[in-house]
Each structure stands twice: as structure tokens, then as C-alpha cells.
């Protein structure tokens, strides 16, 4: 299921160019166009779900596949040992800009905690 106006759905359909680094089990990952770290990958499901709050019980495989993709991509990107951060922004206070559920995989530098 895709949503015509959604920029990430358009990337999945290859209507919008992106540097795709992973495609497997209904999951697609690509380099963020405005990277916040040397490694900054966006990981999404092919199914259009607006935000994590909209995940349903039937999406458990999808949710698991997102996480499994993240660890595989971290390894492939060379940050498995050095470390990385996974971020999901949901709604206004978290600053969600694109309403197609996505995981940010950030690595290649040291991060602070708590986040800003
Ligand atoms: P959010 O704030 O919604 O969690 O993050 C959305 C992310 O998607 C941002 O980091 C932004 O740079 C990235 N992004 C938005 N539009 C595009 C696009 O068309 N192509 C790529 N590669 N990244 C995008
Ligand atoms: Zn979408």
C-alpha cells in the first residue's frame, strides 16, 4: 500500500531519486538528503503507515523487519562496533516532518545524551 503524495512512497516507487542502500522483506532504506551524521540512513516499510502510533497488531512482522533491517544496515555501514543511534520521531513535539513511519540510523560520530 502506498500513498500518492507521500515523498517516501514516491522514493519506493522510484519516482523520486534516492541513494537506496537496502531492499528486503518489504523494507527499503536510503541515505538521508540532509545527513546529521557521517552515516544517516532512513529505513521505511513499503507499506504506508503515517507514524508509529498507527502501528497495529497485524504489523508485528513489519515492525520486526524494520529493526532487523536496522542492525543489518548498521553492520553494512561499518558502525556496528563504533556505535549508532536509532531514532523514530512521532508528531509535533518530536519534530516529525515526513508522515511515513521511518527509523533514522545515525552513526560515524559521537552523540550526546539527552538529545536536544
Ligand atoms: P523526520 O523529521 O520526519 O523524522 O525526518 C524526515 C527525514 O527525511 C529528514 O531527516 C529529511 O532530511 C529526510 N528527507 C525528507 N525528504 C527527503 C527526500 O526526498 N529524500 C531523502 N533522501 N531524504 C528526505
Ligand atoms: Zn508513504
PDB file of N, CA, C and O in Angstrom, residues 1-3 9 12 26-27 44-50 54-56 58-59 62 100-101:
ATOM      1  N   UNK A   1       0.857  -1.197   0.000  1.00  0.00           N
ATOM      2  CA  UNK A   1       0.000   0.000   0.000  1.00  0.00           C
ATOM      3  C   UNK A   1       0.899   1.256   0.000  1.00  0.00           C
ATOM      4  O   UNK A   1       1.808   1.374   0.797  1.00  0.00           O
ATOM      5  N   UNK A   2       0.657   2.138  -0.936  1.00  0.00           N
ATOM      6  CA  UNK A   2       1.433   3.376  -0.974  1.00  0.00           C
ATOM      7  C   UNK A   2       0.478   4.555  -1.023  1.00  0.00           C
ATOM      8  O   UNK A   2      -0.690   4.404  -1.323  1.00  0.00           O
ATOM      9  N   UNK A   3       0.992   5.722  -0.719  1.00  0.00           N
ATOM     10  CA  UNK A   3       0.177   6.928  -0.732  1.00  0.00           C
ATOM     11  C   UNK A   3       0.786   7.901  -1.734  1.00  0.00           C
ATOM     12  O   UNK A   3       1.951   8.272  -1.603  1.00  0.00           O
ATOM     13  N   UNK A   9       6.861   7.249  -0.190  1.00  0.00           N
ATOM     14  CA  UNK A   9       6.224   6.302  -1.123  1.00  0.00           C
ATOM     15  C   UNK A   9       6.741   6.544  -2.541  1.00  0.00           C
ATOM     16  O   UNK A   9       6.936   5.600  -3.306  1.00  0.00           O
ATOM     17  N   UNK A  12      10.031   4.878  -2.858  1.00  0.00           N
ATOM     18  CA  UNK A  12       9.845   3.421  -3.026  1.00  0.00           C
ATOM     19  C   UNK A  12       9.504   3.093  -4.475  1.00  0.00           C
ATOM     20  O   UNK A  12      10.011   2.124  -5.042  1.00  0.00           O
ATOM     21  N   UNK A  26      10.081  -6.247   2.338  1.00  0.00           N
ATOM     22  CA  UNK A  26       9.141  -5.131   2.460  1.00  0.00           C
ATOM     23  C   UNK A  26       9.726  -3.886   3.099  1.00  0.00           C
ATOM     24  O   UNK A  26       8.999  -2.947   3.435  1.00  0.00           O
ATOM     25  N   UNK A  27      11.048  -3.874   3.271  1.00  0.00           N
ATOM     26  CA  UNK A  27      11.736  -2.732   3.891  1.00  0.00           C
ATOM     27  C   UNK A  27      12.679  -2.106   2.868  1.00  0.00           C
ATOM     28  O   UNK A  27      13.364  -2.811   2.118  1.00  0.00           O
ATOM     29  N   UNK A  44      12.422   2.484   6.023  1.00  0.00           N
ATOM     30  CA  UNK A  44      10.951   2.550   5.961  1.00  0.00           C
ATOM     31  C   UNK A  44      10.375   1.206   5.519  1.00  0.00           C
ATOM     32  O   UNK A  44      11.078   0.368   4.953  1.00  0.00           O
ATOM     33  N   UNK A  45       9.083   1.044   5.771  1.00  0.00           N
ATOM     34  CA  UNK A  45       8.377  -0.109   5.214  1.00  0.00           C
ATOM     35  C   UNK A  45       7.758   0.317   3.890  1.00  0.00           C
ATOM     36  O   UNK A  45       7.423   1.500   3.695  1.00  0.00           O
ATOM     37  N   UNK A  46       7.591  -0.660   2.989  1.00  0.00           N
ATOM     38  CA  UNK A  46       6.916  -0.350   1.723  1.00  0.00           C
ATOM     39  C   UNK A  46       5.463   0.029   1.981  1.00  0.00           C
ATOM     40  O   UNK A  46       4.881   0.824   1.260  1.00  0.00           O
ATOM     41  N   UNK A  47       4.895  -0.530   3.043  1.00  0.00           N
ATOM     42  CA  UNK A  47       3.526  -0.186   3.410  1.00  0.00           C
ATOM     43  C   UNK A  47       3.510   1.217   4.024  1.00  0.00           C
ATOM     44  O   UNK A  47       4.325   1.526   4.900  1.00  0.00           O
ATOM     45  N   UNK A  48       2.593   2.044   3.556  1.00  0.00           N
ATOM     46  CA  UNK A  48       2.496   3.409   4.077  1.00  0.00           C
ATOM     47  C   UNK A  48       1.755   3.410   5.412  1.00  0.00           C
ATOM     48  O   UNK A  48       0.552   3.148   5.469  1.00  0.00           O
ATOM     49  N   UNK A  49       2.494   3.705   6.466  1.00  0.00           N
ATOM     50  CA  UNK A  49       1.914   3.899   7.807  1.00  0.00           C
ATOM     51  C   UNK A  49       2.415   5.272   8.247  1.00  0.00           C
ATOM     52  O   UNK A  49       3.623   5.547   8.156  1.00  0.00           O
ATOM     53  N   UNK A  50       1.541   6.146   8.667  1.00  0.00           N
ATOM     54  CA  UNK A  50       1.951   7.537   8.919  1.00  0.00           C
ATOM     55  C   UNK A  50       2.966   7.684  10.040  1.00  0.00           C
ATOM     56  O   UNK A  50       3.903   8.468   9.954  1.00  0.00           O
ATOM     57  N   UNK A  54       0.352   4.629  14.734  1.00  0.00           N
ATOM     58  CA  UNK A  54      -0.635   3.967  13.878  1.00  0.00           C
ATOM     59  C   UNK A  54      -0.314   2.491  13.632  1.00  0.00           C
ATOM     60  O   UNK A  54      -1.046   1.810  12.905  1.00  0.00           O
ATOM     61  N   UNK A  55       0.790   2.005  14.202  1.00  0.00           N
ATOM     62  CA  UNK A  55       1.102   0.572  14.049  1.00  0.00           C
ATOM     63  C   UNK A  55      -0.015  -0.244  14.690  1.00  0.00           C
ATOM     64  O   UNK A  55      -0.466   0.067  15.795  1.00  0.00           O
ATOM     65  N   UNK A  56      -0.433  -1.305  14.009  1.00  0.00           N
ATOM     66  CA  UNK A  56      -1.499  -2.168  14.529  1.00  0.00           C
ATOM     67  C   UNK A  56      -0.918  -3.549  14.837  1.00  0.00           C
ATOM     68  O   UNK A  56       0.217  -3.858  14.460  1.00  0.00           O
ATOM     69  N   UNK A  58      -1.470  -6.314  13.554  1.00  0.00           N
ATOM     70  CA  UNK A  58      -1.105  -7.052  12.347  1.00  0.00           C
ATOM     71  C   UNK A  58       0.204  -6.603  11.724  1.00  0.00           C
ATOM     72  O   UNK A  58       0.672  -7.195  10.757  1.00  0.00           O
ATOM     73  N   UNK A  59       0.793  -5.549  12.258  1.00  0.00           N
ATOM     74  CA  UNK A  59       2.049  -5.020  11.708  1.00  0.00           C
ATOM     75  C   UNK A  59       3.274  -5.546  12.452  1.00  0.00           C
ATOM     76  O   UNK A  59       4.367  -4.986  12.311  1.00  0.00           O
ATOM     77  N   UNK A  62       6.159  -6.434  10.199  1.00  0.00           N
ATOM     78  CA  UNK A  62       6.710  -5.200   9.620  1.00  0.00           C
ATOM     79  C   UNK A  62       7.625  -4.510  10.647  1.00  0.00           C
ATOM     80  O   UNK A  62       8.749  -4.095  10.334  1.00  0.00           O
ATOM     81  N   UNK A 100       5.429   9.223   7.047  1.00  0.00           N
ATOM     82  CA  UNK A 100       5.544   7.814   6.626  1.00  0.00           C
ATOM     83  C   UNK A 100       6.550   7.258   7.634  1.00  0.00           C
ATOM     84  O   UNK A 100       7.725   7.671   7.634  1.00  0.00           O
ATOM     85  N   UNK A 101       6.065   6.397   8.495  1.00  0.00           N
ATOM     86  CA  UNK A 101       6.890   5.858   9.584  1.00  0.00           C
ATOM     87  C   UNK A 101       8.303   5.526   9.106  1.00  0.00           C
ATOM     88  O   UNK A 101       8.471   4.827   8.118  1.00  0.00           O
TER      89      UNK A 101
END
